[in-house]
C-alpha atoms as a printed R data frame, in Angstrom:
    type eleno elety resid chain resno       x       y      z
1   ATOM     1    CA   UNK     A     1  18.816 -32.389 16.944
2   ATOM     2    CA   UNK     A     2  17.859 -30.830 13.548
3   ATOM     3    CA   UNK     A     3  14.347 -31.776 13.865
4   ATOM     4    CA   UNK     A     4  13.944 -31.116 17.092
5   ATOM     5    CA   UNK     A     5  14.654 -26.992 15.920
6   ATOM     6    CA   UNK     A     6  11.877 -27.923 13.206
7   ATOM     7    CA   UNK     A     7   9.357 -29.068 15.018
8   ATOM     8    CA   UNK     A     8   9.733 -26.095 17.555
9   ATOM     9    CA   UNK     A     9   9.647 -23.513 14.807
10  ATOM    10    CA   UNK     A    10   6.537 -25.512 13.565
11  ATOM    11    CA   UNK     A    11   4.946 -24.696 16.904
12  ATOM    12    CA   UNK     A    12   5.708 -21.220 16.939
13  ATOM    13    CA   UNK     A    13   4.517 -21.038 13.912
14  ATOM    14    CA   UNK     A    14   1.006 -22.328 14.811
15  ATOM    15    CA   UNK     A    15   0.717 -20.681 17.865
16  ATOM    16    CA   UNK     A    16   1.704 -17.185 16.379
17  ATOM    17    CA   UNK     A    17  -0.871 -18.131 13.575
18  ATOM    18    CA   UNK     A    18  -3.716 -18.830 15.812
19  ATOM    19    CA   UNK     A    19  -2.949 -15.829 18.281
20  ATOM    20    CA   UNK     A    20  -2.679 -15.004 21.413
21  ATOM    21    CA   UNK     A    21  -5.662 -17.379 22.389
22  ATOM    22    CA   UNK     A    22  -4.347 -20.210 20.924
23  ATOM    23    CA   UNK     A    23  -1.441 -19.914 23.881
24  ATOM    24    CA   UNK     A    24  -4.215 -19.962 26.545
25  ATOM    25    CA   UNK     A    25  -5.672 -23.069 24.689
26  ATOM    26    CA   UNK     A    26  -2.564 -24.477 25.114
27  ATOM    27    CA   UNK     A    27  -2.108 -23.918 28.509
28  ATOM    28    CA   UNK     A    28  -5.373 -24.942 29.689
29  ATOM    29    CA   UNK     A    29  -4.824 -28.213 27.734
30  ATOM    30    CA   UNK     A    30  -1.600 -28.856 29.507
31  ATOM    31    CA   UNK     A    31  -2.932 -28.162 32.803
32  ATOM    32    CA   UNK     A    32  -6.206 -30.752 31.980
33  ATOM    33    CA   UNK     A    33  -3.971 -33.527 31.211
34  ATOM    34    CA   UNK     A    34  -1.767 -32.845 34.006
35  ATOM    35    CA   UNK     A    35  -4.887 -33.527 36.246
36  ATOM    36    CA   UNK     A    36  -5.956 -37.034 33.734
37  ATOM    37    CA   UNK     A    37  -2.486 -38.278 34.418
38  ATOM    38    CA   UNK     A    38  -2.466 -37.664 38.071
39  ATOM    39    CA   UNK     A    39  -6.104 -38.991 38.147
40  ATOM    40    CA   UNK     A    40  -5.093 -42.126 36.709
41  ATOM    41    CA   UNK     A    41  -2.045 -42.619 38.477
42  ATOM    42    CA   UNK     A    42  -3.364 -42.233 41.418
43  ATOM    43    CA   UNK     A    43  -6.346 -44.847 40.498
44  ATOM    44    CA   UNK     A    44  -3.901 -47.214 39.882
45  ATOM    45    CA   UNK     A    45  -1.243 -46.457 42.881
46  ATOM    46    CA   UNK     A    46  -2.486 -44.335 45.336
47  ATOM    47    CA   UNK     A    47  -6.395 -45.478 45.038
48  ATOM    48    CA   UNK     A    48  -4.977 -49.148 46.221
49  ATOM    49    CA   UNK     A    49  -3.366 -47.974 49.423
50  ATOM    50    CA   UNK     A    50  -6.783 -46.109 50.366
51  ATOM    51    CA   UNK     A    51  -8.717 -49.103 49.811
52  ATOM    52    CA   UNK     A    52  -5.990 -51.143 51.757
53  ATOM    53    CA   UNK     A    53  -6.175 -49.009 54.270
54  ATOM    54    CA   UNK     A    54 -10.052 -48.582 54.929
55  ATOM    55    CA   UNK     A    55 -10.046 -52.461 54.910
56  ATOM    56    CA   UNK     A    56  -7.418 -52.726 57.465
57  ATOM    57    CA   UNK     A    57  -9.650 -50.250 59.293
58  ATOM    58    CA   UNK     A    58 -12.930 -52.051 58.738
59  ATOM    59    CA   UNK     A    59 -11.891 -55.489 59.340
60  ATOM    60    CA   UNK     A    60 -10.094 -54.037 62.894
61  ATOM    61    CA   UNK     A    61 -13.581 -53.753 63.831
62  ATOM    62    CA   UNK     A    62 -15.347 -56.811 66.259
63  ATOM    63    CA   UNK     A    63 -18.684 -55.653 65.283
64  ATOM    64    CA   UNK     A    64 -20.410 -54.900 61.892
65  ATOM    65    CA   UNK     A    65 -23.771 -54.483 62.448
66  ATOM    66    CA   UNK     A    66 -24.529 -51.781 64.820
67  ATOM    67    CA   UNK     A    67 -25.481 -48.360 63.987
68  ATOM    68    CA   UNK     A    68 -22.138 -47.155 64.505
69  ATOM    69    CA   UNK     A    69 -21.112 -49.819 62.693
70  ATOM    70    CA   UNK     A    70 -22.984 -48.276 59.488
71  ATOM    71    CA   UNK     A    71 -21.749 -44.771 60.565
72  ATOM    72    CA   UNK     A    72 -18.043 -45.878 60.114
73  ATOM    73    CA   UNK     A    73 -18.623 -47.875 57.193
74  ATOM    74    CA   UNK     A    74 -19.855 -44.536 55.213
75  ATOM    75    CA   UNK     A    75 -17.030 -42.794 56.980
76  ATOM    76    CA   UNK     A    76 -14.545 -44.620 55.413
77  ATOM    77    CA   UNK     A    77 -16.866 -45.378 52.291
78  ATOM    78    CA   UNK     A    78 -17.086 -41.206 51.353
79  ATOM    79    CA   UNK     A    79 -13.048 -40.600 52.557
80  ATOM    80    CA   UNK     A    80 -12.024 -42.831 49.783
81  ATOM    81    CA   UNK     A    81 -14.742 -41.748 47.475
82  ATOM    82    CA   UNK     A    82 -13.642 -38.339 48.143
83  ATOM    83    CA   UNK     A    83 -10.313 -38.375 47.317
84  ATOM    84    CA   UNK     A    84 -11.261 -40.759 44.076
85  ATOM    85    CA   UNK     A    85 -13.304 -38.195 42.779
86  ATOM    86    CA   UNK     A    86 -10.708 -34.901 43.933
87  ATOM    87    CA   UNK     A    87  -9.893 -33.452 41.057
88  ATOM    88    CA   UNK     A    88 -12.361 -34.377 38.315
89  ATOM    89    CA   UNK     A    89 -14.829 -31.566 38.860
90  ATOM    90    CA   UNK     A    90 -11.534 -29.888 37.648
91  ATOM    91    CA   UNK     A    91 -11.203 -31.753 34.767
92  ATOM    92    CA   UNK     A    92 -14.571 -31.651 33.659
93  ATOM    93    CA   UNK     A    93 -14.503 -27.368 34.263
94  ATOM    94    CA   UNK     A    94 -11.117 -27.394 31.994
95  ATOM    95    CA   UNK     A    95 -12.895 -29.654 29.278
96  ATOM    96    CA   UNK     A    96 -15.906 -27.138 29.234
97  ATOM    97    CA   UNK     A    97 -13.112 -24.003 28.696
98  ATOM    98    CA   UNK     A    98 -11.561 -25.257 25.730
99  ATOM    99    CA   UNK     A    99 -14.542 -24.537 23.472
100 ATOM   100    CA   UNK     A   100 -14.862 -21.717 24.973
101 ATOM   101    CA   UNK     A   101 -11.735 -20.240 24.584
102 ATOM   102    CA   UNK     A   102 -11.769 -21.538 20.863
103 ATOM   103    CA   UNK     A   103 -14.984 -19.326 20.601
104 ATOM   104    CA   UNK     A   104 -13.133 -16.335 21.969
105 ATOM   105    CA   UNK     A   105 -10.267 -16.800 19.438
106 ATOM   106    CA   UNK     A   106 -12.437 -16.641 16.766
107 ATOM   107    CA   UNK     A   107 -14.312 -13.509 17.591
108 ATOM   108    CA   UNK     A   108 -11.393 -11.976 18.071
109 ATOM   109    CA   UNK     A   109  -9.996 -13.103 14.738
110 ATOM   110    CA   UNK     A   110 -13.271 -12.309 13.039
111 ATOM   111    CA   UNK     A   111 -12.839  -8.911 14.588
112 ATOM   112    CA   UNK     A   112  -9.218  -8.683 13.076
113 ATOM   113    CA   UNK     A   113 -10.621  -9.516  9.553
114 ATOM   114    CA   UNK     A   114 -13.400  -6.515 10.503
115 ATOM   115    CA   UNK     A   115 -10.335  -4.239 11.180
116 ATOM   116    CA   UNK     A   116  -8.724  -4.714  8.253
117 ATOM   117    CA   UNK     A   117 -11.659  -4.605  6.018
118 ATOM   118    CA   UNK     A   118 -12.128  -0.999  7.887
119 ATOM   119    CA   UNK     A   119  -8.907   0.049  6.784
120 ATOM   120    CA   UNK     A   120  -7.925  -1.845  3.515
121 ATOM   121    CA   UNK     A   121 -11.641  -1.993  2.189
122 ATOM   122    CA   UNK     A   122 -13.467  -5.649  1.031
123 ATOM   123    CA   UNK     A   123 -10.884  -6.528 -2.127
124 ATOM   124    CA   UNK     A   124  -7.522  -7.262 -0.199
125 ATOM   125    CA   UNK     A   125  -7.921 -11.040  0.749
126 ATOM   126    CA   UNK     A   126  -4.374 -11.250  1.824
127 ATOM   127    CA   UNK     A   127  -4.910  -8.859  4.178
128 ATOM   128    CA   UNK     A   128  -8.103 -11.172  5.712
129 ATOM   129    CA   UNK     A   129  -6.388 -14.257  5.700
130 ATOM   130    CA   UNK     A   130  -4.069 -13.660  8.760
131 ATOM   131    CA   UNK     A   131  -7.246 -12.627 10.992
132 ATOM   132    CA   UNK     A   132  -9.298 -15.955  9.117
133 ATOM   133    CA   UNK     A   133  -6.949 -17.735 10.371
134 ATOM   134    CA   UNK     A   134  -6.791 -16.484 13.452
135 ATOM   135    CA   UNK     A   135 -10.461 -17.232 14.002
136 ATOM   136    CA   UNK     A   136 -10.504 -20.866 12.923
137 ATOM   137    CA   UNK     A   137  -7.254 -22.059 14.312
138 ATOM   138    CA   UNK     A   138  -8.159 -21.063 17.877
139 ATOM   139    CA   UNK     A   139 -11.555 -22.840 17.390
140 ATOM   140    CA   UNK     A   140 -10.149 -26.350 15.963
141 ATOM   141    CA   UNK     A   141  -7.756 -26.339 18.611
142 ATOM   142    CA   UNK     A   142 -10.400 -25.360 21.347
143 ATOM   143    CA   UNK     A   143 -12.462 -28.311 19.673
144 ATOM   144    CA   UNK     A   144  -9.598 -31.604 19.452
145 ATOM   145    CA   UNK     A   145  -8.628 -29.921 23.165
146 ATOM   146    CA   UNK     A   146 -12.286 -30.619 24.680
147 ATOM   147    CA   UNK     A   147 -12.711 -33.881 23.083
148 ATOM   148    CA   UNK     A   148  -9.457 -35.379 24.052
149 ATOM   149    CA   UNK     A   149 -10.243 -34.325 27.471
150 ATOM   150    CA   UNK     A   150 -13.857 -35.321 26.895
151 ATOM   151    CA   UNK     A   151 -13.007 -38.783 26.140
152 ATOM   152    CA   UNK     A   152 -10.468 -39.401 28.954
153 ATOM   153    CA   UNK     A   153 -12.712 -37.620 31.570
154 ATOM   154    CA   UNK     A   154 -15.692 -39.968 31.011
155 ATOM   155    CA   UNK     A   155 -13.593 -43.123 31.019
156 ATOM   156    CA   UNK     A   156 -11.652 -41.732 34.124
157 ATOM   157    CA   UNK     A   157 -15.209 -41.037 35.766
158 ATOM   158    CA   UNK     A   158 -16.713 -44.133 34.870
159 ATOM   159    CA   UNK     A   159 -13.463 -46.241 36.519
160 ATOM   160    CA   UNK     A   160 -13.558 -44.515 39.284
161 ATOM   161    CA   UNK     A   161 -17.784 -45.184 39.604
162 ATOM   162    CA   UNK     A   162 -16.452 -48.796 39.589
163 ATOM   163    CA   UNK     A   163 -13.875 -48.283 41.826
164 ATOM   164    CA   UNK     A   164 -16.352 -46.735 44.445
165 ATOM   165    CA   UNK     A   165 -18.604 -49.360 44.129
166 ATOM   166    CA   UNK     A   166 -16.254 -52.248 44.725
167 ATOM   167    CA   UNK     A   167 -14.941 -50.575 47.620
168 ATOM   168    CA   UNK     A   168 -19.309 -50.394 49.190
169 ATOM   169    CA   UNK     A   169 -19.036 -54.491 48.162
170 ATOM   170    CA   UNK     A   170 -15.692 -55.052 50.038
171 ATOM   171    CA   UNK     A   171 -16.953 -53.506 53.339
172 ATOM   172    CA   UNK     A   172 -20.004 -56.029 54.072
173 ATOM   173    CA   UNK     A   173 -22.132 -55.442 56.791
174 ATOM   174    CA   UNK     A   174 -23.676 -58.719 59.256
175 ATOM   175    CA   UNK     A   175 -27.048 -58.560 59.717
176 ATOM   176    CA   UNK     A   176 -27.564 -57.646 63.759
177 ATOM   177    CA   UNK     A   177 -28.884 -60.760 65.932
178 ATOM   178    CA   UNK     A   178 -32.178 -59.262 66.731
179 ATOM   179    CA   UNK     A   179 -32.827 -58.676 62.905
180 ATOM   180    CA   UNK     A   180 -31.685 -62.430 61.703
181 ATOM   181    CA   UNK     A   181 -34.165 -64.138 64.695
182 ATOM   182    CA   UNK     A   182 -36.841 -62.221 63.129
């Protein structure tokens, strides 16, 4: 329970060190890997049922090789896609933030350091160390924030490219009569 208190101080710490952007760093990090969890859970629960589904839906089906046929295919082809692909536009727009907002934390520490060098003159380096830090805390955590989510995102996107195809090879269209006399 001891360290538990210490390791919460040691956050405070880091987040009062790094300033008020740090917290919105924070927050948008929490909220990206709420989405990569849910995306991946759902690839590996949810996504399942879909594709369960649209088979039960395509195989229910006497004929596969009219144009109607086609039209249902893609129909049930983009429905899964869809909701594969729901939130990573999401993801990839809370990946692209964390920079940004790392970039923003260190103007406004560099504009700290400006204040103080206003006020106390160029010779107190104490005094610039609290807004230094402010400005390069912000941006490391803006940084490791984007490429963790970075990382994931690609791999996420990449399994679910896979899972989209596999789903196009699992509903197979017959070539129509008139087509295979030919």
């Amino acid at each position: 329970m001891h360290s538990l208190v210490e390791i919460w101080k040691a956050c405070a710490d880091f987040l009062e060190l790094g300033g008020w952007v740090l917290s919105w760093i924070l927050l948008t990090t929490f909220v990206m890997w709420t989405f990569l969890i849910e995306r991946f859970w759902y690839v590996r629960s949810g996504h399942q049922r879909a594709i369960a589904d649209a088979l039960a839906t395509w195989r229910a089906r006497h004929e596969h090789s009219s144009w109607y046929a086609h039209q249902i295919r893609k129909k049930l082809i983009s429905g899964v896609t869809l909701k594969l692909f729901e939130t990573i536009p999401m993801i990839k727009t809370l990946v692209a933030l964390c920079p940004l907002l790392g970039l923003l934390g260190t103007v406004t520490g560099m504009v700290e350091v400006f204040d103080v060098m206003a006020i106390a003159g160029s010779g107190n380096p104490r005094a610039m160390a609290s807004g230094v830090s402010r400005a390069i805390l912000p941006t490391m955590a803006g940084m490791v924030a984007a490429l963790s989510g970075f990382i994931l995102s690609v791999q996420l996107e990449r399994l679910a490219n896979r899972e989209a195809a596999a789903l196009e090879d699992h509903l197979t269209m017959e070539d129509a009569p008139s087509r295979a006399a030919a």
